[in-house]
XYZ file of C-alpha atoms in Angstrom:
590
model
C 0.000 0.000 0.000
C 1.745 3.193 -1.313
C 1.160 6.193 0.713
C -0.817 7.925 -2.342
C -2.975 5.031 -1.782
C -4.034 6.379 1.485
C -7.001 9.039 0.642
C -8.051 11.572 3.359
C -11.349 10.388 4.976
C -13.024 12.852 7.289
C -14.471 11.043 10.597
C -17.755 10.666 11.160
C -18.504 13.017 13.968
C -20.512 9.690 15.542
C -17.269 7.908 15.367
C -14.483 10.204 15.270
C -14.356 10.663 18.764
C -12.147 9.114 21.684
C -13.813 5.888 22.976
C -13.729 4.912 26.535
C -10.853 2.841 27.671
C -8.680 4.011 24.607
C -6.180 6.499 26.487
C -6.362 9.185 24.688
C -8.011 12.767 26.226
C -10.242 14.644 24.429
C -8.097 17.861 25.508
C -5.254 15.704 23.164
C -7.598 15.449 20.022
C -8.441 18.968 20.278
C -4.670 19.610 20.253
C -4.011 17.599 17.181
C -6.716 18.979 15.390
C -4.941 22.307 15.970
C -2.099 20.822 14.709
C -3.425 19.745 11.781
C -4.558 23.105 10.845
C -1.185 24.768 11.352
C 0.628 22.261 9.128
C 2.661 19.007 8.821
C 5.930 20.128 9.253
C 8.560 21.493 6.339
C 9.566 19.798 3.676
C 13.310 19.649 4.186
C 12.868 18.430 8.251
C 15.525 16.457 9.480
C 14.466 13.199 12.044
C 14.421 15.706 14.945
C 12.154 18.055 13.137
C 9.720 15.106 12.150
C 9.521 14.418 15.439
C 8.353 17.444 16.463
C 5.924 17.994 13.541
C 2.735 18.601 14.194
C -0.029 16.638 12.785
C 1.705 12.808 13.588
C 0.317 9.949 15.701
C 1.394 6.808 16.201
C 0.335 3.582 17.954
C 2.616 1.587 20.372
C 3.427 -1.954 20.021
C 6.540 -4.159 19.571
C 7.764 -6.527 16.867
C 5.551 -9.520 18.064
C 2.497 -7.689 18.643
C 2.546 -5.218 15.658
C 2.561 -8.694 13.309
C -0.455 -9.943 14.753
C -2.308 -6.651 14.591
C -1.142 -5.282 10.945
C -1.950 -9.057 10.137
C -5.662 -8.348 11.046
C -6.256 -5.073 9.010
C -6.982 -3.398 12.160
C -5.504 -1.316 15.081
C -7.733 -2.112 18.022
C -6.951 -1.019 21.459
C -8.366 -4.667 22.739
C -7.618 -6.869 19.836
C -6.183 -9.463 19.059
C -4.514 -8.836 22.583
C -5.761 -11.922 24.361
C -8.424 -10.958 26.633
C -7.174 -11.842 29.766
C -4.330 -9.998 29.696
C -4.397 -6.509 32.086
C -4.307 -3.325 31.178
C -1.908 -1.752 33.721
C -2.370 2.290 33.894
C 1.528 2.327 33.417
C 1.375 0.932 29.840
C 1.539 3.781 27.138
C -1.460 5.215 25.800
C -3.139 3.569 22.651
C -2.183 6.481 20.691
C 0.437 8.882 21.122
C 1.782 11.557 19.578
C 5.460 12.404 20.122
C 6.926 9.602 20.629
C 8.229 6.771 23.922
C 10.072 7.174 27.005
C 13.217 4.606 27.815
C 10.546 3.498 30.519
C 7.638 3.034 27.862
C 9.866 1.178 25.850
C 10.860 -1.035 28.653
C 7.156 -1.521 29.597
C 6.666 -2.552 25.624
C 9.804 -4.528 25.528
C 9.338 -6.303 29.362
C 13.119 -6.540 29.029
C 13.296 -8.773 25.969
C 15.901 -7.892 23.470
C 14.213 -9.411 20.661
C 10.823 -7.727 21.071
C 11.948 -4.335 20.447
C 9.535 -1.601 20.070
C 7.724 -0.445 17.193
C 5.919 2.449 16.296
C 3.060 2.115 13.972
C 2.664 5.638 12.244
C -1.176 6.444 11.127
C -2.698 9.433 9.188
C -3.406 12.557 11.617
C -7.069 12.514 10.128
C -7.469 8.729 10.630
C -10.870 7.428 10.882
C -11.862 6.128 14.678
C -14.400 3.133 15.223
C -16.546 3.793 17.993
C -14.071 1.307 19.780
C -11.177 3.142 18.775
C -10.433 0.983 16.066
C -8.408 2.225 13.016
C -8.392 0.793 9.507
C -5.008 -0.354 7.832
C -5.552 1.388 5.091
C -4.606 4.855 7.148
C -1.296 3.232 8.163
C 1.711 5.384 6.872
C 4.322 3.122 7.806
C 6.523 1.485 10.511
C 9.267 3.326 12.413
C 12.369 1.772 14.235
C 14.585 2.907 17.135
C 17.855 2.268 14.320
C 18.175 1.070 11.228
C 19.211 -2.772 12.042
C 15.922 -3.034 13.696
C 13.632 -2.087 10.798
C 15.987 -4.217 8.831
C 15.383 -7.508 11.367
C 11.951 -6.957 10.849
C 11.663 -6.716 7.487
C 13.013 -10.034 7.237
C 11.238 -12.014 9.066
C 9.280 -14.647 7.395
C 5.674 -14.616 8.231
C 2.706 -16.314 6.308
C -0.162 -14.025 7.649
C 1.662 -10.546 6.840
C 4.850 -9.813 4.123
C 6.973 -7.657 6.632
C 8.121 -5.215 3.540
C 4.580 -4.483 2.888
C 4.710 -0.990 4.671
C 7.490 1.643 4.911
C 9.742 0.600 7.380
C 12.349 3.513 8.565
C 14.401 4.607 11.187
C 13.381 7.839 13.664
C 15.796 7.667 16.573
C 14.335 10.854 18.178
C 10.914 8.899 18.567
C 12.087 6.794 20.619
C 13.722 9.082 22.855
C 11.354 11.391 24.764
C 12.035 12.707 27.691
C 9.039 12.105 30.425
C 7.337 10.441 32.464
C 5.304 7.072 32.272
C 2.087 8.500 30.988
C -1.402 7.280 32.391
C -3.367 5.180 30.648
C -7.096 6.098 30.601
C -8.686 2.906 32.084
C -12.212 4.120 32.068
C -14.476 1.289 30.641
C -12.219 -1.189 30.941
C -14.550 -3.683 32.702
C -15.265 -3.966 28.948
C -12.149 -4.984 27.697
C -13.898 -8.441 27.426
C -16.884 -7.315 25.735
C -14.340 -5.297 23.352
C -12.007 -8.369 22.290
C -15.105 -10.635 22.095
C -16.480 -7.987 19.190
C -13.333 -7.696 17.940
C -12.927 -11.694 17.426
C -16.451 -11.881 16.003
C -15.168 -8.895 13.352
C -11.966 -11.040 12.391
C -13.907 -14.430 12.106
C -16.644 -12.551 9.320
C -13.940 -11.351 7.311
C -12.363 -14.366 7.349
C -15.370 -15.768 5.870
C -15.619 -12.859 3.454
C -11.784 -12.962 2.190
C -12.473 -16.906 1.791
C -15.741 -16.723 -0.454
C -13.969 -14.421 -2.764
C -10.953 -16.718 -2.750
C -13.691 -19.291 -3.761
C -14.811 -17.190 -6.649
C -11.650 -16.541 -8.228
C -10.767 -20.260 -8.494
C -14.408 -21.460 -9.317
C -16.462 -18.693 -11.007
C -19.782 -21.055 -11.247
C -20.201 -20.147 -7.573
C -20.666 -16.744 -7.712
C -24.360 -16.862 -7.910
C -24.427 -18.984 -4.563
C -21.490 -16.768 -2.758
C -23.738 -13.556 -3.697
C -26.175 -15.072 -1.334
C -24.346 -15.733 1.423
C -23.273 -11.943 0.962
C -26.633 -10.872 1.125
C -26.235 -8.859 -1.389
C -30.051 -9.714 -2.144
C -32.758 -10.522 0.269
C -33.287 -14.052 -0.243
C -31.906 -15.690 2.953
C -34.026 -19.307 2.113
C -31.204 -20.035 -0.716
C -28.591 -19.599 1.502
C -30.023 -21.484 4.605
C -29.166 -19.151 7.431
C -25.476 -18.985 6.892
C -25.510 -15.173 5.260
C -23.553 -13.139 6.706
C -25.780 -9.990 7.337
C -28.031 -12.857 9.608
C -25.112 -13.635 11.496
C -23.562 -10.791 12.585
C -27.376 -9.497 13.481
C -27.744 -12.443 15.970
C -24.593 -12.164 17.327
C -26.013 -11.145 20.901
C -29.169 -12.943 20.423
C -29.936 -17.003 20.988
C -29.187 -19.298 18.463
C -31.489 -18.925 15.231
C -31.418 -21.984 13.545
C -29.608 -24.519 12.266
C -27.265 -22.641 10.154
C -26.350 -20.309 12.904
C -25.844 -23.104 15.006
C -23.170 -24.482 12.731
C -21.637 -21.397 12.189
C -21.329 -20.515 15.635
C -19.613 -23.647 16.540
C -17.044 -23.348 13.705
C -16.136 -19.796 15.605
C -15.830 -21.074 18.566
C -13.943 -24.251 17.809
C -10.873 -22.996 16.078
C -8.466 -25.360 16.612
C -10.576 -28.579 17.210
C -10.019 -31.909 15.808
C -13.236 -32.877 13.553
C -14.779 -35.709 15.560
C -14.878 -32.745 18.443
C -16.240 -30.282 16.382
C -18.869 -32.702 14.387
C -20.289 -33.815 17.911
C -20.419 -29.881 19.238
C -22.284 -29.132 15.883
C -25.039 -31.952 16.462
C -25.131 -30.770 20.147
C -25.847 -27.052 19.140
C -28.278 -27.774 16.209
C -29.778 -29.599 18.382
C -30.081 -27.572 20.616
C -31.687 -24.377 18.336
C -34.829 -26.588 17.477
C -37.335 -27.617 19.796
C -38.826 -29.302 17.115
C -39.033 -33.125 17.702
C -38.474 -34.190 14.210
C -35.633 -32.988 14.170
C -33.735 -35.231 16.826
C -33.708 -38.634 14.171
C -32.530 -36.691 11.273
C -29.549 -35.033 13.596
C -28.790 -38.951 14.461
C -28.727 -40.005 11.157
C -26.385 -36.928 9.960
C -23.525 -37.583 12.969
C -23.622 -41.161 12.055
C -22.570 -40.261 8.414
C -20.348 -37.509 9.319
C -18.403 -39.642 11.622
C -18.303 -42.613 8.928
C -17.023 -39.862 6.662
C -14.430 -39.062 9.574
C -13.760 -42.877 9.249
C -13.340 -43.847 5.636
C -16.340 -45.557 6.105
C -18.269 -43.325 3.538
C -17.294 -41.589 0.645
C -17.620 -38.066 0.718
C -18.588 -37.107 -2.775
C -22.161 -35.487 -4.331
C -24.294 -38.040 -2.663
C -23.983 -36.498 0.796
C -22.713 -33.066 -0.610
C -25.199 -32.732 -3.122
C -27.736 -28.950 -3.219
C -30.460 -31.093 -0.744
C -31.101 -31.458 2.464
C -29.835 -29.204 5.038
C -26.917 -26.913 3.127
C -25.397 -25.874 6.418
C -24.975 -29.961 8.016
C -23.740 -30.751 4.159
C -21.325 -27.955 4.211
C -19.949 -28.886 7.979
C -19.011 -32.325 7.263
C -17.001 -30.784 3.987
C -15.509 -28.046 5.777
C -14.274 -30.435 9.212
C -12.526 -32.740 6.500
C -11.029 -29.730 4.429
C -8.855 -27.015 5.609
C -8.267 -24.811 2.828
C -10.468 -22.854 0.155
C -8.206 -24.331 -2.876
C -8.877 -28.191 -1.812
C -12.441 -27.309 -2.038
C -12.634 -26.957 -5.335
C -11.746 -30.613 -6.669
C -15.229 -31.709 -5.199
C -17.194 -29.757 -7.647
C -15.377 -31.242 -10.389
C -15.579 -35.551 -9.116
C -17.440 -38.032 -10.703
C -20.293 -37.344 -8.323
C -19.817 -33.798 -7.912
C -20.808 -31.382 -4.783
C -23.505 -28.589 -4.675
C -22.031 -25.666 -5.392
C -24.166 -24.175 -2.252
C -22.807 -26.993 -0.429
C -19.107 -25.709 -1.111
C -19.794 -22.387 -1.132
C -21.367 -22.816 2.104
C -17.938 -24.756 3.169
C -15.829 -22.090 2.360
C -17.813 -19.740 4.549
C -17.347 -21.824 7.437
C -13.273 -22.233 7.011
C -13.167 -18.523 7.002
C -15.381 -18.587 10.193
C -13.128 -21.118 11.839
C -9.859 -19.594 10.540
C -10.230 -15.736 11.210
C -8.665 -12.763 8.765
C -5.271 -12.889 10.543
C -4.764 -16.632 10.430
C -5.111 -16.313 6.555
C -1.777 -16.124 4.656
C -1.194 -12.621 3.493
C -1.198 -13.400 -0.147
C -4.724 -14.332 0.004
C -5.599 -11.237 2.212
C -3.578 -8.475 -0.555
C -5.912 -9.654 -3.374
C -8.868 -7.629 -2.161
C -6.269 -5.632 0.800
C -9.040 -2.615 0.491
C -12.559 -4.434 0.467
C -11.236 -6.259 3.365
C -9.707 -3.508 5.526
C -13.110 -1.281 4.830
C -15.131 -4.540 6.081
C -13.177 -5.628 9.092
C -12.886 -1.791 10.073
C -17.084 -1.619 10.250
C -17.200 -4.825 12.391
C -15.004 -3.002 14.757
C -18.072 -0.940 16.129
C -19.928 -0.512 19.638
C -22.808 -0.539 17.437
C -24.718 -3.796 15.854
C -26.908 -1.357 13.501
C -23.392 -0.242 12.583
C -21.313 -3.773 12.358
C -24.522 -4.782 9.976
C -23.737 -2.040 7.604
C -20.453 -3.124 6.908
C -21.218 -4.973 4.271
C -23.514 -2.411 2.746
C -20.631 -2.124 -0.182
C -21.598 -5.084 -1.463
C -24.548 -5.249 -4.446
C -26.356 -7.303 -6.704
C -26.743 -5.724 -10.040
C -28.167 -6.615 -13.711
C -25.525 -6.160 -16.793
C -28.026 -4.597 -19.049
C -25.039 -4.548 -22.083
C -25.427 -8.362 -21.618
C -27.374 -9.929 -24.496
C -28.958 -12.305 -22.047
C -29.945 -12.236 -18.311
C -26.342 -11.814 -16.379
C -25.786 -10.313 -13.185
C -22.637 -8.811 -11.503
C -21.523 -8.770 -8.290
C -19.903 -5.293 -6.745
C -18.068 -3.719 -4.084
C -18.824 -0.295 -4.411
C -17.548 0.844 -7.853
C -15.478 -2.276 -8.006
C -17.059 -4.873 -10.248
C -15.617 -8.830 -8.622
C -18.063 -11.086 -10.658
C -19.799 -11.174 -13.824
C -22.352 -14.544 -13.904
C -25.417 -15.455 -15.969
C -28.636 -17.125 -14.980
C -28.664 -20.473 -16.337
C -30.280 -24.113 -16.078
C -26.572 -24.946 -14.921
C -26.461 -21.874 -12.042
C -29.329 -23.240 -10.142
C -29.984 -19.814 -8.597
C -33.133 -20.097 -7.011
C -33.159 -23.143 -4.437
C -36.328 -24.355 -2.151
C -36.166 -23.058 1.525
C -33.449 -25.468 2.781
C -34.324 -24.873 6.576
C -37.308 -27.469 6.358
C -38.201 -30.413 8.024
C -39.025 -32.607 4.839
C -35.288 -31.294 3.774
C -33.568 -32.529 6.622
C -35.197 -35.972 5.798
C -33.420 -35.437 2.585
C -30.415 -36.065 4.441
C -31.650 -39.305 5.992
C -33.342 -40.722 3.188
C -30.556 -39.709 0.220
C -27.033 -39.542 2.555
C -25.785 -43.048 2.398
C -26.645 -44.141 -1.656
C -23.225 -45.876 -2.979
C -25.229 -47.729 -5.919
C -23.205 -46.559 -9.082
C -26.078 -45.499 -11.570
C -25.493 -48.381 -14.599
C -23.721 -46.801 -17.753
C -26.964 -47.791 -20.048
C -29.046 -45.968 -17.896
C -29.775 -42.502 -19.156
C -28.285 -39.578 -17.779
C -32.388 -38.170 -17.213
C -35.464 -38.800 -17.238
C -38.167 -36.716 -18.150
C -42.107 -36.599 -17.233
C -44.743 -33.928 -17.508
C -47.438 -32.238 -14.789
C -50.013 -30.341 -15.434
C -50.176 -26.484 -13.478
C -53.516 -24.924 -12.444
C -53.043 -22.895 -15.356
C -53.200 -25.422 -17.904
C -49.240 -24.778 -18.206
C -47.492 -27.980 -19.304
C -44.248 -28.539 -16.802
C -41.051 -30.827 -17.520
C -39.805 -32.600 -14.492
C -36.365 -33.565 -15.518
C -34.945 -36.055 -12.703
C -31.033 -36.764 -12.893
C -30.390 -40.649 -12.128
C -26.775 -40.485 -11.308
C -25.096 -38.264 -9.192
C -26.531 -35.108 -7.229
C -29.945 -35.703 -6.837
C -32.226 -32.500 -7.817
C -34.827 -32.713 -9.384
C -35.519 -29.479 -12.534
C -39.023 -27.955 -13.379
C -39.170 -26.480 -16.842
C -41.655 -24.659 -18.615
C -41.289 -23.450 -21.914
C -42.324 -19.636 -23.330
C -45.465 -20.095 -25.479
C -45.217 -18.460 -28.977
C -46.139 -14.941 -28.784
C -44.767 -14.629 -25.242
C -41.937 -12.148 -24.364
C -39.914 -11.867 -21.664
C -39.684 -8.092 -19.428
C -36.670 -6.505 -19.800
C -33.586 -7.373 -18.119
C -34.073 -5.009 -15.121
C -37.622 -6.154 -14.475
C -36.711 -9.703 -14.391
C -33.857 -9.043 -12.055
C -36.157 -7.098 -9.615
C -38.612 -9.657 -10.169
C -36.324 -12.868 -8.822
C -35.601 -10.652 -5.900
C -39.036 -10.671 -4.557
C -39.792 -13.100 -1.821
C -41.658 -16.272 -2.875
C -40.498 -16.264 -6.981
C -38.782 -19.936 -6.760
C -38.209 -19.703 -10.522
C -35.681 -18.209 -12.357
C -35.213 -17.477 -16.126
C -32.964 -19.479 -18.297
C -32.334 -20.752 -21.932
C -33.225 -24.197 -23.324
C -31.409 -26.223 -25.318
C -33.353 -25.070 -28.615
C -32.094 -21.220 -27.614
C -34.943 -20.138 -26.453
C -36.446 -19.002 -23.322
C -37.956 -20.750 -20.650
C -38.566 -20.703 -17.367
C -36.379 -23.185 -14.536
C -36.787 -24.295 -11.025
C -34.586 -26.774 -9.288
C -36.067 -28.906 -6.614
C -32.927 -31.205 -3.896
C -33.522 -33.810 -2.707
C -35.712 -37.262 -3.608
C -38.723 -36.715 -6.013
C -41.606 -35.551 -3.628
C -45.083 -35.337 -5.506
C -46.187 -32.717 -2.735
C -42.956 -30.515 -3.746
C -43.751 -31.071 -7.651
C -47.332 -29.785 -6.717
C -46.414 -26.968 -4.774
C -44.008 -25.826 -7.430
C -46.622 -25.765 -9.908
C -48.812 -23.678 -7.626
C -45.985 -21.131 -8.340
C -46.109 -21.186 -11.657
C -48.561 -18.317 -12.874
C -47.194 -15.648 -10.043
C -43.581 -16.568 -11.998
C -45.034 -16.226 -15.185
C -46.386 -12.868 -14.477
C -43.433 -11.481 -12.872
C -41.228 -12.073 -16.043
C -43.404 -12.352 -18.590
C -45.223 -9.410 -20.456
C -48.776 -9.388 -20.535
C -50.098 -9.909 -23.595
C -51.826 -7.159 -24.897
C -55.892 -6.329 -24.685
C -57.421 -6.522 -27.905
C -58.939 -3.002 -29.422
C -62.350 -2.667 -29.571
C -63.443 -1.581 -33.165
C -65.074 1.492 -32.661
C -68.861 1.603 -33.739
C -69.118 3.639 -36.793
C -72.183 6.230 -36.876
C -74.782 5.169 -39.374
C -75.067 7.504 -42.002
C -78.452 9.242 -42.455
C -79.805 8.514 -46.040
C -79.884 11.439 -48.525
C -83.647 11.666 -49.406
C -84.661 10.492 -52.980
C -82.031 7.677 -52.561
C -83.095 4.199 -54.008
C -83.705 2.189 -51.242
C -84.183 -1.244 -52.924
């Protein structure tokens, strides 16, 4: 990140201020403010004049600290410090301006040679979470008591952050102030807890962020299902609980549901071996539901899930297919996996996974990994979108942690010839994707009791489908409407089941826009797509075993689809009645 890089923000007046517990005075802000306004020191000052200039802050912290924090994206007061640790009122302030005293430094230091200090230079006009947070983006650079320091640091080999990412220099005078131990402002620390507990939960999301975009890059034909876990569009049945904007609004609240239930345990189990973590995520689910039916189709899942832990069952489409429960699919995939790339070989087996199932996956390895457990190359791809994200999780706030992923949009590619959508952060365009039979877009609510007895019913076939059998079958049902349906049933691999029904002549579709506004309303199941004739036709994938209730209540859906993407035909004119004309007298009437 070059310095030009770093654009002046002005803080919000909400946030810009000093939160409690974060040492700094409000009599000290004023100051720099004043600072500000005078200048930022003269062009040709020396390292004792830079000092001095006005306008500089810095943050404490020493060489192994400063790794873990710049690793994060974010300088919090309380994280990733581990919580128990005490915050004497000896320690140096959060933020300082001009510099550390020998006794500072030996308070950073606690007498270790090798931990030297380090002094992690921000912009004067920095934006402030209402924690106290600060984004890496407004990080200037690193300075050093000499020059072999910043040099021992720059070489050190570390996967979660490249050391020669950010300026490193030498500013002897910094570290040689002449004064006292200053105070640190403990007010509100009895919520230091509270604070690193936020600040875990903040790391953990974009974790899960910088993973599904990792997931993208290497498999593009999940983009549709990763938008949804984004929330970019309000359709939380397709992605089963586990969007993010549902999580981080029930972070305080009980359990909601199965897929919160599995993502919660993933947080909280980082380090657990699989058979631990499996059992804690049958516990939990468990747990959510008070719904009876629910108990035997928990049983049958941890039996499979530990026969998968035991190479007793393959774990391929038939228990990772797009049925059942996504999130209790996804959870036995992510417990044997451990990185985003080794997902990927699943969707391409001979009995391939959902993609909701792995998209769902990756989600939970970020979850259980964190942003600064993530190697740094992943993390520089999308450095910005990242920092911006993890910076608005850093917030006292929930209405405000929920907004941080208000960057993020769904949007229809008019210039596309057909029906294609892309997928933005702000101005920054990530995926480009069309709606087709393949992209099954549109999925059944996958919360359901009948879907969880997907899981039991479908979870254990091993019977290789016979290589004369046809790849489908087709049949046909009849809609209220009179509309003819195709139920196309695969008979080998992933079992989902796909409704078509084919424009009649004469019908045209809305425009682009209109169709894309129309699949984002609650309740429209189906989703436009292109047959293999090239023409239009309306889709709707079903997971799971054929179910002659779910075929029915498909069709039910049929004429709302229809005319939510279909134009109307038009009303036929009435002839208008022409005014007899009176006869002109001495005419021959006969």
């Amino acid at each position: 990140m070059s310095k030009n890089d770093n654009a002046a923000k002005t803080p919000d007046p909400e946030l810009g201020g000093p939160a409690k517990g974060n040492g700094i005075r409000q009599m000290e802000l004023d100051g720099l403010v004043d600072d500000v306004v005078a200048g930022s020191g003269k062009p040709d000052a020396g390292p004792d004049d830079m000092m001095q200039a006005p306008g500089r802050m810095f943050m404490p912290s020493n060489r192994e600290l400063v790794i873990e924090q710049l690793a994060a994206l974010v300088l919090s007061p309380h994280f990733p410090t581990a919580p128990a640790t005490p915050v004497a009122t000896t320690r140096p302030p959060f933020i300082v301006k001009d510099g550390l005293s020998s006794t500072e430094i030996d308070i950073l230091t606690a007498g270790r040679q090798q931990r030297f200090p380090v002094l992690v230079e921000v912009r004067a006009d920095a934006a402030r979470s209402s924690s106290g947070a600060i984004g890496v983006r407004d990080v200037l650079g690193l300075r050093f008591r000499n020059q072999g320091e910043a040099d021992d640091f720059r070489c050190l080999p570390f996967d979660e952050m490249d050391t020669a990412f950010f300026p490193c220099e030498a500013e002897p005078a910094l570290f040689a102030l002449d004064s006292p131990v200053r105070p640190r402002d403990t007010e509100g620390d009895a919520g230091v807890l509270d604070a690193h507990a936020r600040g875990e939960f903040a790391d953990r999301i974009a974790g899960a962020v910088c993973c599904l975009l990792e997931l993208g890059a290497a498999e593009p034909a999940c983009w549709a299902a990763i938008s949804d876990l984004l929330h970019a569009v309000p359709l939380a049945e397709q992605a089963a609980g586990l969007e993010l904007r549902t999580l981080i609004a029930s972070t305080n609240g009980p359990t909601a549901g199965i897929g919160d239930a599995v993502a919660r345990t993933f947080m909280a189990y980082e380090r657990e071996a699989p058979g631990r973590l499996i059992d804690e995520v049958a516990r939990r689910a468990a747990e959510s539901s008070s719904d009876p039916a629910l108990t035997p189709a928990l049983s049958r899942w941890l039996e499979v899930a530990r026969g998968v832990l035991g190479n007793r069952v393959a774990l391929n489409g038939d228990i990772l297919a797009d049925g059942g429960s996504i999130p209790l699919r996804a959870a036995i995939l992510a417990a044997v996996v451990d990185d985003v790339g080794n997902l990927v070989p699943f969707l391409h087996a001979d009995r391939p996974a959902g993609h909701r199932v792995v998209t769902a996956a990756a989600l939970l390895l970020g979850l259980r990994t964190g942003l600064r457990n993530l190697s740094w190359s992943r993390k520089v791809l999308h450095l910005d979108l990242l920092s911006d994200v993890v910076f608005g999780l850093h917030d006292d706030r929930l209405s405000a942690c929920v907004k941080a992923l208000d960057g993020f949009s769904l949007e229809p590619d008019e210039t596309a010839a057909g029906v294609e959508f892309l997928l933005c952060w702000r101005s920054q365009v990530l995926a480009r994707w069309a709606s087709c039979p393949a992209c099954p877009d549109n999925a059944s609510n996958l919360q359901s009791a009948p879907l969880l007895q997907a899981d039991h019913v479908d979870v254990l076939q091993t019977e290789e489908p016979s290589a004369a059998s046809p790849a489908s079958n087709a049949s046909f049902l009849t809609a209220p409407n009179g509309r003819r349906i195709e139920v196309i049933q695969t008979t080998g691999g992933s079992a989902v089941i796909s409704l078509r029904v084919a424009l009649e002549e004469g019908e045209k579709l809305r425009k682009v826009k209109e169709i894309f506004e129309a699949a984002c309303r609650p309740g429209i199941r189906w989703r436009v797509g292109t047959a293999e004739d090239g023409h239009s036709a309306l889709y709707m994938d079903l997971p799971g075993a054929r179910s002659e209730l779910a075929l029915q209540e498909a069709a039910e859906t049929l004429s709302g689809a229809l005319a939510a993407y279909v134009v109307p035909p038009k009303a036929p004119r009435k002839k208008k009645a022409s005014a007899s004309r009176p006869r002109k007298q001495g005419s021959v009437t006969e």
